[in-house]
Amino acid sequence: MISNSAIPGRDRDAFGYLRLLFAALVIVSHTPELVDGDRSRELLTMLGSTLSFGSLAVSGFFVISGYLITGSFLNSKSLASYFTKRIFRIYPAFAVASLVCVLIVAPLGGGHFEDGVFSKIGKSIINILILARPKFDGVFVGQHHLDKYSALDGAMWTIQYEFTCYILIALIGVTGGLRKPAFIVCIAALLFGIALVIPTETLSLLCHAKLFPGLPQALPNMVGLFFTGASFYLFRKHIFFSPKWAFVAAIALVYFIRYETTASIGFDILGGYLIFSAAHYASGTRLSYINDKNDISYGLYLYAWPIERLMIEYSGTTNLFVIGAGTLFLAAICGWASWTLIERPALQWAHRPGKRVSKQP
């Protein structure tokens, strides 16, 4: 085996290209779902997987986030410093994207301000504060997935789960739980067990469409994925990577994701190892420079769904490649603008002048 002499984040952050890849995979997955209304032409589904590229990518985001945010907490000078960084990483870009959806995308999608623009902005601000998706009735009539929470930007549903994980890692951190890595592993395992065993009807009691809009199993699964990443961070000095074991993990993962009962847990364990292997071997290479200084992945993720809606509405085609490629190109531009004009300045303020800007999600 290869020793962990260049673990992710120790020599050079090699997660940037993975975040960008996962954001692109979300578009690859959402394109057939928005065009067709189902996953019948989704690439990973067509290969026999019970996971789509979108769900796989979101899982990857949470594993990476768990790793990075755990490091952020442990390296923060205070709890206030930690939450300042987290708030300024998530909220500014989210707020601007939400208002863009309401004030620009919604009218282009056929929406009307029946109760007035300022009333709609006021309601949007409330949604922004709780990181809820922007809502606008009567938009993109005739398209698929038009419930009031998904019409404008269905992809934003994961952000509430993300910030919940930030709060949980802080609560565990201040009580000393992060000094016990095995305890964090047990939490992750317990959460995956809850998602697998507890009936949907029971889990639904913990979820509200306004706060946790995914399937009931999403809450324990997402938090479990985050704590999987946290576990990798806490055990990072003891983890070894090998091309042989990465190959074995990849083959096993291909098998596990074919079945609903094993897909999630298979990705949680094997996918996590593959993600950190990919970051490990990219550390110090040209891959580590991709999406490094200018991290467009968050903005790309926020804007891809509404852009794809508009592409379907105005392009005059249902060709998946045309719509998907067009969405990726335009969302990348929006992601760059979001990072340059909103995210980077917000992070510079949060870190104060002279400090290194963090690219953590």
mmCIF file of C-alpha atoms in Angstrom:
data_model
loop_
_atom_site.group_PDB
_atom_site.id
_atom_site.type_symbol
_atom_site.label_atom_id
_atom_site.label_comp_id
_atom_site.label_asym_id
_atom_site.label_seq_id
_atom_site.Cartn_x
_atom_site.Cartn_y
_atom_site.Cartn_z
ATOM 1 C CA MET A 1 0.000 0.000 0.000
ATOM 2 C CA ILE A 2 0.965 3.625 -0.503
ATOM 3 C CA SER A 3 1.495 5.607 2.671
ATOM 4 C CA ASN A 4 -0.591 8.674 3.240
ATOM 5 C CA SER A 5 2.265 11.135 2.813
ATOM 6 C CA ALA A 6 0.133 13.477 0.743
ATOM 7 C CA ILE A 7 -3.347 13.097 2.146
ATOM 8 C CA PRO A 8 -6.016 15.386 0.682
ATOM 9 C CA GLY A 9 -5.695 18.879 1.991
ATOM 10 C CA ARG A 10 -2.174 18.417 3.441
ATOM 11 C CA ASP A 11 -0.081 19.419 0.399
ATOM 12 C CA ARG A 12 -2.652 20.957 -1.887
ATOM 13 C CA ASP A 13 -6.426 20.907 -1.836
ATOM 14 C CA ALA A 14 -7.370 18.399 -4.551
ATOM 15 C CA PHE A 15 -11.113 18.476 -3.964
ATOM 16 C CA GLY A 16 -11.895 21.313 -6.369
ATOM 17 C CA TYR A 17 -12.034 19.201 -9.508
ATOM 18 C CA LEU A 18 -14.224 16.638 -7.721
ATOM 19 C CA ARG A 19 -16.717 19.310 -6.646
ATOM 20 C CA LEU A 20 -16.849 20.573 -10.229
ATOM 21 C CA LEU A 21 -17.294 17.027 -11.546
ATOM 22 C CA PHE A 22 -20.144 16.342 -9.119
ATOM 23 C CA ALA A 23 -21.878 19.608 -10.049
ATOM 24 C CA ALA A 24 -21.649 18.644 -13.731
ATOM 25 C CA LEU A 25 -23.007 15.155 -12.995
ATOM 26 C CA VAL A 26 -26.063 16.729 -11.372
ATOM 27 C CA ILE A 27 -26.788 18.436 -14.700
ATOM 28 C CA VAL A 28 -26.216 15.169 -16.574
ATOM 29 C CA SER A 29 -28.784 13.530 -14.305
ATOM 30 C CA HIS A 30 -31.350 16.331 -14.197
ATOM 31 C CA THR A 31 -31.466 16.839 -17.960
ATOM 32 C CA PRO A 32 -33.465 13.689 -18.841
ATOM 33 C CA GLU A 33 -35.566 14.060 -15.678
ATOM 34 C CA LEU A 34 -36.616 17.605 -16.605
ATOM 35 C CA VAL A 35 -37.073 16.846 -20.299
ATOM 36 C CA ASP A 36 -38.871 13.500 -19.937
ATOM 37 C CA GLY A 37 -40.298 13.699 -16.434
ATOM 38 C CA ASP A 38 -38.633 10.454 -15.368
ATOM 39 C CA ARG A 39 -35.251 8.711 -15.183
ATOM 40 C CA SER A 40 -35.722 6.330 -18.107
ATOM 41 C CA ARG A 41 -32.948 8.055 -20.112
ATOM 42 C CA GLU A 42 -30.725 8.919 -17.148
ATOM 43 C CA LEU A 43 -27.320 7.446 -17.965
ATOM 44 C CA LEU A 44 -26.480 5.685 -14.717
ATOM 45 C CA THR A 45 -30.026 4.348 -14.437
ATOM 46 C CA MET A 46 -29.769 2.959 -17.965
ATOM 47 C CA LEU A 47 -26.663 1.058 -16.860
ATOM 48 C CA GLY A 48 -28.716 -0.755 -14.240
ATOM 49 C CA SER A 49 -28.004 1.368 -11.175
ATOM 50 C CA THR A 50 -30.632 2.201 -8.577
ATOM 51 C CA LEU A 51 -28.742 5.458 -8.002
ATOM 52 C CA SER A 52 -28.779 8.240 -10.566
ATOM 53 C CA PHE A 53 -25.723 10.343 -11.318
ATOM 54 C CA GLY A 54 -27.501 13.136 -9.470
ATOM 55 C CA SER A 55 -27.961 11.212 -6.230
ATOM 56 C CA LEU A 56 -24.415 9.863 -6.498
ATOM 57 C CA ALA A 57 -23.050 13.385 -7.002
ATOM 58 C CA VAL A 58 -25.014 14.834 -4.082
ATOM 59 C CA SER A 59 -23.752 12.007 -1.879
ATOM 60 C CA GLY A 60 -20.223 12.834 -2.981
ATOM 61 C CA PHE A 61 -20.752 16.503 -2.125
ATOM 62 C CA PHE A 62 -21.810 15.598 1.411
ATOM 63 C CA VAL A 63 -18.881 13.253 1.989
ATOM 64 C CA ILE A 64 -16.392 15.918 0.850
ATOM 65 C CA SER A 65 -18.218 18.572 2.843
ATOM 66 C CA GLY A 66 -18.065 16.451 5.998
ATOM 67 C CA TYR A 67 -14.300 16.147 5.595
ATOM 68 C CA LEU A 68 -13.696 19.841 4.946
ATOM 69 C CA ILE A 69 -16.143 21.248 7.475
ATOM 70 C CA THR A 70 -14.784 19.058 10.254
ATOM 71 C CA GLY A 71 -11.360 20.480 9.499
ATOM 72 C CA SER A 72 -12.819 23.976 9.409
ATOM 73 C CA PHE A 73 -14.385 23.557 12.843
ATOM 74 C CA LEU A 74 -11.268 22.103 14.434
ATOM 75 C CA ASN A 75 -9.095 24.850 12.957
ATOM 76 C CA SER A 76 -11.438 27.732 13.828
ATOM 77 C CA LYS A 77 -10.385 30.053 16.631
ATOM 78 C CA SER A 78 -13.875 30.112 18.112
ATOM 79 C CA LEU A 79 -17.429 28.946 17.582
ATOM 80 C CA ALA A 80 -18.314 32.429 16.359
ATOM 81 C CA SER A 81 -15.487 32.300 13.832
ATOM 82 C CA TYR A 82 -16.663 28.896 12.580
ATOM 83 C CA PHE A 83 -20.266 29.992 12.057
ATOM 84 C CA THR A 84 -19.209 33.275 10.480
ATOM 85 C CA LYS A 85 -17.275 31.351 7.834
ATOM 86 C CA ARG A 86 -20.111 28.893 7.305
ATOM 87 C CA ILE A 87 -22.800 31.574 7.028
ATOM 88 C CA PHE A 88 -20.807 33.667 4.587
ATOM 89 C CA ARG A 89 -20.006 30.591 2.505
ATOM 90 C CA ILE A 90 -23.622 29.524 2.112
ATOM 91 C CA TYR A 91 -25.989 32.470 2.479
ATOM 92 C CA PRO A 92 -24.813 35.267 0.110
ATOM 93 C CA ALA A 93 -24.759 33.135 -3.055
ATOM 94 C CA PHE A 94 -27.938 31.341 -2.024
ATOM 95 C CA ALA A 95 -29.742 34.639 -1.397
ATOM 96 C CA VAL A 96 -28.731 36.142 -4.744
ATOM 97 C CA ALA A 97 -29.621 32.949 -6.655
ATOM 98 C CA SER A 98 -33.022 32.838 -4.938
ATOM 99 C CA LEU A 99 -33.806 36.451 -5.843
ATOM 100 C CA VAL A 100 -32.613 35.903 -9.416
ATOM 101 C CA CYS A 101 -35.019 32.963 -9.652
ATOM 102 C CA VAL A 102 -37.941 35.020 -8.341
ATOM 103 C CA LEU A 103 -37.294 38.327 -10.114
ATOM 104 C CA ILE A 104 -35.834 37.144 -13.438
ATOM 105 C CA VAL A 105 -36.380 33.432 -14.040
ATOM 106 C CA ALA A 106 -39.997 33.304 -12.864
ATOM 107 C CA PRO A 107 -41.241 36.078 -15.236
ATOM 108 C CA LEU A 108 -39.333 34.463 -18.107
ATOM 109 C CA GLY A 109 -41.069 31.202 -17.178
ATOM 110 C CA GLY A 110 -44.531 32.761 -17.401
ATOM 111 C CA GLY A 111 -44.978 33.776 -13.768
ATOM 112 C CA HIS A 112 -46.902 36.890 -12.729
ATOM 113 C CA PHE A 113 -46.536 39.031 -9.601
ATOM 114 C CA GLU A 114 -50.221 38.863 -8.708
ATOM 115 C CA ASP A 115 -49.612 39.882 -5.090
ATOM 116 C CA GLY A 116 -46.978 42.486 -6.003
ATOM 117 C CA VAL A 117 -43.227 42.395 -6.434
ATOM 118 C CA PHE A 118 -42.422 43.580 -2.917
ATOM 119 C CA SER A 119 -44.738 41.023 -1.364
ATOM 120 C CA LYS A 120 -43.006 38.295 -3.306
ATOM 121 C CA ILE A 121 -39.570 39.610 -2.265
ATOM 122 C CA GLY A 122 -40.682 39.644 1.376
ATOM 123 C CA LYS A 123 -41.778 36.024 1.193
ATOM 124 C CA SER A 124 -38.546 35.153 -0.580
ATOM 125 C CA ILE A 125 -36.477 36.693 2.212
ATOM 126 C CA ILE A 126 -38.200 34.410 4.717
ATOM 127 C CA ASN A 127 -37.366 31.419 2.520
ATOM 128 C CA ILE A 128 -33.773 32.595 2.228
ATOM 129 C CA LEU A 129 -33.386 32.824 5.998
ATOM 130 C CA ILE A 130 -34.325 29.157 6.392
ATOM 131 C CA LEU A 131 -32.482 28.207 3.185
ATOM 132 C CA ALA A 132 -35.715 27.040 1.564
ATOM 133 C CA ARG A 133 -36.102 26.886 -2.187
ATOM 134 C CA PRO A 134 -37.636 29.933 -3.915
ATOM 135 C CA LYS A 135 -41.323 29.504 -4.631
ATOM 136 C CA PHE A 136 -43.415 30.923 -7.465
ATOM 137 C CA ASP A 137 -46.724 29.536 -8.701
ATOM 138 C CA GLY A 138 -47.680 29.267 -12.360
ATOM 139 C CA VAL A 139 -44.215 29.060 -13.887
ATOM 140 C CA PHE A 140 -43.025 26.788 -16.705
ATOM 141 C CA VAL A 141 -46.513 25.429 -17.309
ATOM 142 C CA GLY A 142 -46.345 22.241 -19.351
ATOM 143 C CA GLN A 143 -42.971 21.139 -18.036
ATOM 144 C CA HIS A 144 -42.344 18.337 -15.542
ATOM 145 C CA HIS A 145 -41.686 18.538 -11.776
ATOM 146 C CA LEU A 146 -43.828 21.600 -11.197
ATOM 147 C CA ASP A 147 -44.726 21.274 -7.524
ATOM 148 C CA LYS A 148 -44.427 24.602 -5.717
ATOM 149 C CA TYR A 149 -41.073 23.672 -4.192
ATOM 150 C CA SER A 150 -39.390 22.391 -7.371
ATOM 151 C CA ALA A 151 -40.677 24.624 -10.143
ATOM 152 C CA LEU A 152 -38.007 27.316 -9.901
ATOM 153 C CA ASP A 153 -34.950 25.583 -8.460
ATOM 154 C CA GLY A 154 -35.510 22.027 -7.321
ATOM 155 C CA ALA A 155 -31.791 21.415 -6.844
ATOM 156 C CA MET A 156 -31.611 23.803 -3.883
ATOM 157 C CA TRP A 157 -33.287 21.247 -1.621
ATOM 158 C CA THR A 158 -29.939 19.934 -0.351
ATOM 159 C CA ILE A 159 -28.754 23.242 1.120
ATOM 160 C CA GLN A 160 -30.913 22.989 4.239
ATOM 161 C CA TYR A 161 -29.477 19.556 4.961
ATOM 162 C CA GLU A 162 -25.990 20.933 4.447
ATOM 163 C CA PHE A 163 -26.390 23.725 6.968
ATOM 164 C CA THR A 164 -28.037 21.355 9.435
ATOM 165 C CA CYS A 165 -24.861 19.271 9.263
ATOM 166 C CA TYR A 166 -22.808 22.394 10.035
ATOM 167 C CA ILE A 167 -24.831 22.893 13.205
ATOM 168 C CA LEU A 168 -24.583 19.233 14.217
ATOM 169 C CA ILE A 169 -20.806 19.076 13.776
ATOM 170 C CA ALA A 170 -20.492 22.196 15.952
ATOM 171 C CA LEU A 171 -22.716 20.712 18.662
ATOM 172 C CA ILE A 172 -20.689 17.510 18.714
ATOM 173 C CA GLY A 173 -17.453 19.486 18.560
ATOM 174 C CA VAL A 174 -18.156 21.714 21.555
ATOM 175 C CA THR A 175 -19.057 18.649 23.629
ATOM 176 C CA GLY A 176 -15.761 16.982 22.753
ATOM 177 C CA GLY A 177 -17.208 14.335 20.447
ATOM 178 C CA LEU A 178 -14.728 15.071 17.672
ATOM 179 C CA ARG A 179 -11.932 13.938 19.953
ATOM 180 C CA LYS A 180 -13.402 10.435 19.697
ATOM 181 C CA PRO A 181 -13.224 9.419 16.011
ATOM 182 C CA ALA A 182 -14.796 6.014 16.665
ATOM 183 C CA PHE A 183 -17.824 7.806 18.114
ATOM 184 C CA ILE A 184 -18.293 9.708 14.838
ATOM 185 C CA VAL A 185 -18.065 6.456 12.865
ATOM 186 C CA CYS A 186 -20.758 4.975 15.110
ATOM 187 C CA ILE A 187 -23.008 7.981 14.526
ATOM 188 C CA ALA A 188 -22.669 7.571 10.759
ATOM 189 C CA ALA A 189 -23.428 3.841 10.978
ATOM 190 C CA LEU A 190 -26.429 4.474 13.237
ATOM 191 C CA LEU A 191 -27.853 7.042 10.824
ATOM 192 C CA PHE A 192 -27.500 4.699 7.854
ATOM 193 C CA GLY A 193 -29.208 1.994 9.895
ATOM 194 C CA ILE A 194 -32.076 4.339 10.740
ATOM 195 C CA ALA A 195 -32.558 5.200 7.061
ATOM 196 C CA LEU A 196 -32.562 1.513 6.146
ATOM 197 C CA VAL A 197 -34.705 0.079 8.959
ATOM 198 C CA ILE A 198 -37.081 2.733 10.288
ATOM 199 C CA PRO A 199 -40.377 2.825 8.322
ATOM 200 C CA THR A 200 -40.961 5.764 5.993
ATOM 201 C CA GLU A 201 -44.104 6.737 7.900
ATOM 202 C CA THR A 202 -42.110 7.146 11.112
ATOM 203 C CA LEU A 203 -39.276 9.067 9.491
ATOM 204 C CA SER A 204 -41.753 11.400 7.802
ATOM 205 C CA LEU A 205 -42.693 12.735 11.249
ATOM 206 C CA LEU A 206 -39.210 14.289 11.425
ATOM 207 C CA CYS A 207 -39.448 15.934 8.019
ATOM 208 C CA HIS A 208 -41.401 18.945 6.882
ATOM 209 C CA ALA A 209 -41.562 19.962 3.242
ATOM 210 C CA LYS A 210 -40.476 23.470 4.175
ATOM 211 C CA LEU A 211 -37.394 22.401 6.149
ATOM 212 C CA PHE A 212 -36.382 18.947 4.947
ATOM 213 C CA PRO A 213 -37.999 18.622 1.519
ATOM 214 C CA GLY A 214 -36.467 15.342 0.360
ATOM 215 C CA LEU A 215 -37.689 11.818 0.992
ATOM 216 C CA PRO A 216 -37.906 10.935 4.711
ATOM 217 C CA GLN A 217 -34.805 8.727 4.398
ATOM 218 C CA ALA A 218 -32.832 11.687 3.059
ATOM 219 C CA LEU A 219 -32.321 13.282 6.480
ATOM 220 C CA PRO A 220 -30.473 10.386 8.169
ATOM 221 C CA ASN A 221 -28.730 9.484 4.911
ATOM 222 C CA MET A 222 -27.426 12.994 4.230
ATOM 223 C CA VAL A 223 -26.232 13.496 7.781
ATOM 224 C CA GLY A 224 -24.705 10.012 7.701
ATOM 225 C CA LEU A 225 -22.790 10.881 4.533
ATOM 226 C CA PHE A 226 -21.545 14.094 6.138
ATOM 227 C CA PHE A 227 -20.306 12.179 9.169
ATOM 228 C CA THR A 228 -18.677 9.648 6.858
ATOM 229 C CA GLY A 229 -16.575 12.510 5.521
ATOM 230 C CA ALA A 230 -15.944 13.682 9.083
ATOM 231 C CA SER A 231 -14.731 10.173 9.952
ATOM 232 C CA PHE A 232 -12.283 10.216 7.062
ATOM 233 C CA TYR A 233 -10.923 13.533 8.318
ATOM 234 C CA LEU A 234 -10.502 12.324 11.885
ATOM 235 C CA PHE A 235 -8.779 9.123 10.741
ATOM 236 C CA ARG A 236 -6.860 10.800 7.899
ATOM 237 C CA LYS A 237 -3.422 10.053 9.386
ATOM 238 C CA HIS A 238 -4.224 6.349 9.514
ATOM 239 C CA ILE A 239 -5.724 5.888 6.048
ATOM 240 C CA PHE A 240 -3.656 4.358 3.267
ATOM 241 C CA PHE A 241 -4.470 4.380 -0.414
ATOM 242 C CA SER A 242 -3.634 1.815 -3.045
ATOM 243 C CA PRO A 243 -4.616 1.566 -6.723
ATOM 244 C CA LYS A 244 -5.372 -2.095 -6.113
ATOM 245 C CA TRP A 245 -7.814 -1.404 -3.302
ATOM 246 C CA ALA A 246 -9.346 1.504 -5.191
ATOM 247 C CA PHE A 247 -9.987 -0.833 -8.126
ATOM 248 C CA VAL A 248 -11.538 -3.440 -5.818
ATOM 249 C CA ALA A 249 -13.723 -0.749 -4.216
ATOM 250 C CA ALA A 250 -14.875 0.467 -7.627
ATOM 251 C CA ILE A 251 -15.830 -3.036 -8.785
ATOM 252 C CA ALA A 252 -17.689 -3.713 -5.548
ATOM 253 C CA LEU A 253 -19.479 -0.367 -5.786
ATOM 254 C CA VAL A 254 -20.706 -1.149 -9.303
ATOM 255 C CA TYR A 255 -22.287 -4.290 -7.873
ATOM 256 C CA PHE A 256 -23.797 -2.673 -4.776
ATOM 257 C CA ILE A 257 -25.495 0.244 -6.579
ATOM 258 C CA ARG A 258 -27.514 -2.208 -8.663
ATOM 259 C CA TYR A 259 -29.712 -3.017 -5.658
ATOM 260 C CA GLU A 260 -31.779 -0.620 -3.552
ATOM 261 C CA THR A 261 -30.959 -2.376 -0.273
ATOM 262 C CA THR A 262 -27.198 -2.038 -0.783
ATOM 263 C CA ALA A 263 -26.830 1.064 -2.985
ATOM 264 C CA SER A 264 -26.692 3.697 -0.245
ATOM 265 C CA ILE A 265 -24.507 1.823 2.214
ATOM 266 C CA GLY A 266 -22.253 0.699 -0.638
ATOM 267 C CA PHE A 267 -21.619 4.273 -1.691
ATOM 268 C CA ASP A 268 -21.254 5.458 1.896
ATOM 269 C CA ILE A 269 -18.304 3.118 2.476
ATOM 270 C CA LEU A 270 -16.816 2.324 -0.915
ATOM 271 C CA GLY A 271 -17.686 5.640 -2.549
ATOM 272 C CA GLY A 272 -16.067 7.523 0.308
ATOM 273 C CA TYR A 273 -12.832 5.584 -0.122
ATOM 274 C CA LEU A 274 -12.887 6.220 -3.885
ATOM 275 C CA ILE A 275 -13.497 9.947 -3.422
ATOM 276 C CA PHE A 276 -10.568 10.367 -1.070
ATOM 277 C CA SER A 277 -8.414 8.133 -3.242
ATOM 278 C CA ALA A 278 -9.174 10.416 -6.181
ATOM 279 C CA ALA A 279 -8.289 13.471 -4.094
ATOM 280 C CA HIS A 280 -5.163 11.761 -2.753
ATOM 281 C CA TYR A 281 -3.738 10.845 -6.151
ATOM 282 C CA ALA A 282 -4.631 14.246 -7.639
ATOM 283 C CA SER A 283 -2.844 16.117 -4.856
ATOM 284 C CA GLY A 284 0.066 18.037 -6.354
ATOM 285 C CA THR A 285 -0.935 17.234 -9.957
ATOM 286 C CA ARG A 286 -2.558 19.427 -12.590
ATOM 287 C CA LEU A 287 -5.942 18.143 -11.501
ATOM 288 C CA SER A 288 -5.486 19.930 -8.181
ATOM 289 C CA TYR A 289 -5.486 23.275 -10.037
ATOM 290 C CA ILE A 290 -8.914 22.681 -11.619
ATOM 291 C CA ASN A 291 -11.614 24.702 -9.867
ATOM 292 C CA ASP A 292 -9.050 25.671 -7.248
ATOM 293 C CA LYS A 293 -8.580 29.430 -7.046
ATOM 294 C CA ASN A 294 -11.946 30.135 -8.631
ATOM 295 C CA ASP A 295 -14.429 27.622 -7.237
ATOM 296 C CA ILE A 296 -17.476 27.818 -9.504
ATOM 297 C CA SER A 297 -19.090 24.579 -8.313
ATOM 298 C CA TYR A 298 -21.536 26.083 -5.802
ATOM 299 C CA GLY A 299 -22.826 28.701 -8.215
ATOM 300 C CA LEU A 300 -22.990 26.163 -11.026
ATOM 301 C CA TYR A 301 -25.108 23.935 -8.794
ATOM 302 C CA LEU A 302 -27.432 26.779 -7.750
ATOM 303 C CA TYR A 303 -28.127 28.076 -11.260
ATOM 304 C CA ALA A 304 -28.197 24.903 -13.365
ATOM 305 C CA TRP A 305 -31.820 23.941 -12.645
ATOM 306 C CA PRO A 306 -33.432 27.314 -13.548
ATOM 307 C CA ILE A 307 -31.172 27.638 -16.582
ATOM 308 C CA GLU A 308 -32.231 24.186 -17.738
ATOM 309 C CA ARG A 309 -35.867 25.159 -17.270
ATOM 310 C CA LEU A 310 -35.305 28.155 -19.541
ATOM 311 C CA MET A 311 -33.412 26.039 -22.074
ATOM 312 C CA ILE A 312 -36.360 23.653 -22.323
ATOM 313 C CA GLU A 313 -38.793 26.569 -22.550
ATOM 314 C CA TYR A 314 -37.013 28.553 -25.252
ATOM 315 C CA SER A 315 -34.574 26.298 -27.135
ATOM 316 C CA GLY A 316 -37.228 24.544 -29.214
ATOM 317 C CA THR A 317 -35.527 21.170 -28.819
ATOM 318 C CA THR A 318 -35.722 18.152 -26.531
ATOM 319 C CA ASN A 319 -32.293 16.888 -27.529
ATOM 320 C CA LEU A 320 -30.651 15.910 -24.262
ATOM 321 C CA PHE A 321 -27.124 16.733 -25.410
ATOM 322 C CA VAL A 322 -28.048 20.219 -26.651
ATOM 323 C CA ILE A 323 -29.987 21.105 -23.509
ATOM 324 C CA GLY A 324 -27.464 19.531 -21.144
ATOM 325 C CA ALA A 325 -24.402 21.060 -22.824
ATOM 326 C CA GLY A 326 -26.073 24.453 -23.075
ATOM 327 C CA THR A 327 -27.042 24.316 -19.420
ATOM 328 C CA LEU A 328 -23.524 23.329 -18.355
ATOM 329 C CA PHE A 329 -21.981 26.178 -20.340
ATOM 330 C CA LEU A 330 -24.361 28.864 -19.078
ATOM 331 C CA ALA A 331 -24.351 27.559 -15.507
ATOM 332 C CA ALA A 332 -20.541 27.608 -15.528
ATOM 333 C CA ILE A 333 -20.650 31.289 -16.482
ATOM 334 C CA CYS A 334 -23.126 31.966 -13.671
ATOM 335 C CA GLY A 335 -20.959 29.952 -11.303
ATOM 336 C CA TRP A 336 -17.926 32.056 -12.217
ATOM 337 C CA ALA A 337 -19.931 35.262 -11.734
ATOM 338 C CA SER A 338 -21.264 34.020 -8.403
ATOM 339 C CA TRP A 339 -17.765 33.192 -7.153
ATOM 340 C CA THR A 340 -16.178 36.411 -8.441
ATOM 341 C CA LEU A 341 -18.878 38.894 -7.456
ATOM 342 C CA ILE A 342 -20.470 37.286 -4.388
ATOM 343 C CA GLU A 343 -18.761 34.273 -2.830
ATOM 344 C CA ARG A 344 -15.138 35.371 -2.867
ATOM 345 C CA PRO A 345 -15.851 38.883 -1.542
ATOM 346 C CA ALA A 346 -18.071 37.412 1.188
ATOM 347 C CA LEU A 347 -15.364 34.961 2.205
ATOM 348 C CA GLN A 348 -12.726 37.684 2.176
ATOM 349 C CA TRP A 349 -14.866 39.657 4.575
ATOM 350 C CA ALA A 350 -15.495 36.609 6.789
ATOM 351 C CA HIS A 351 -11.794 35.763 6.930
ATOM 352 C CA ARG A 352 -10.768 39.422 7.215
ATOM 353 C CA PRO A 353 -8.123 41.065 5.002
ATOM 354 C CA GLY A 354 -4.832 39.262 4.629
ATOM 355 C CA LYS A 355 -6.114 35.800 5.380
ATOM 356 C CA ARG A 356 -6.292 32.971 2.889
ATOM 357 C CA VAL A 357 -9.708 32.609 1.284
ATOM 358 C CA SER A 358 -11.261 29.215 2.032
ATOM 359 C CA LYS A 359 -12.934 27.352 -0.799
ATOM 360 C CA GLN A 360 -14.758 24.999 1.537
ATOM 361 C CA PRO A 361 -18.395 24.413 0.601
#
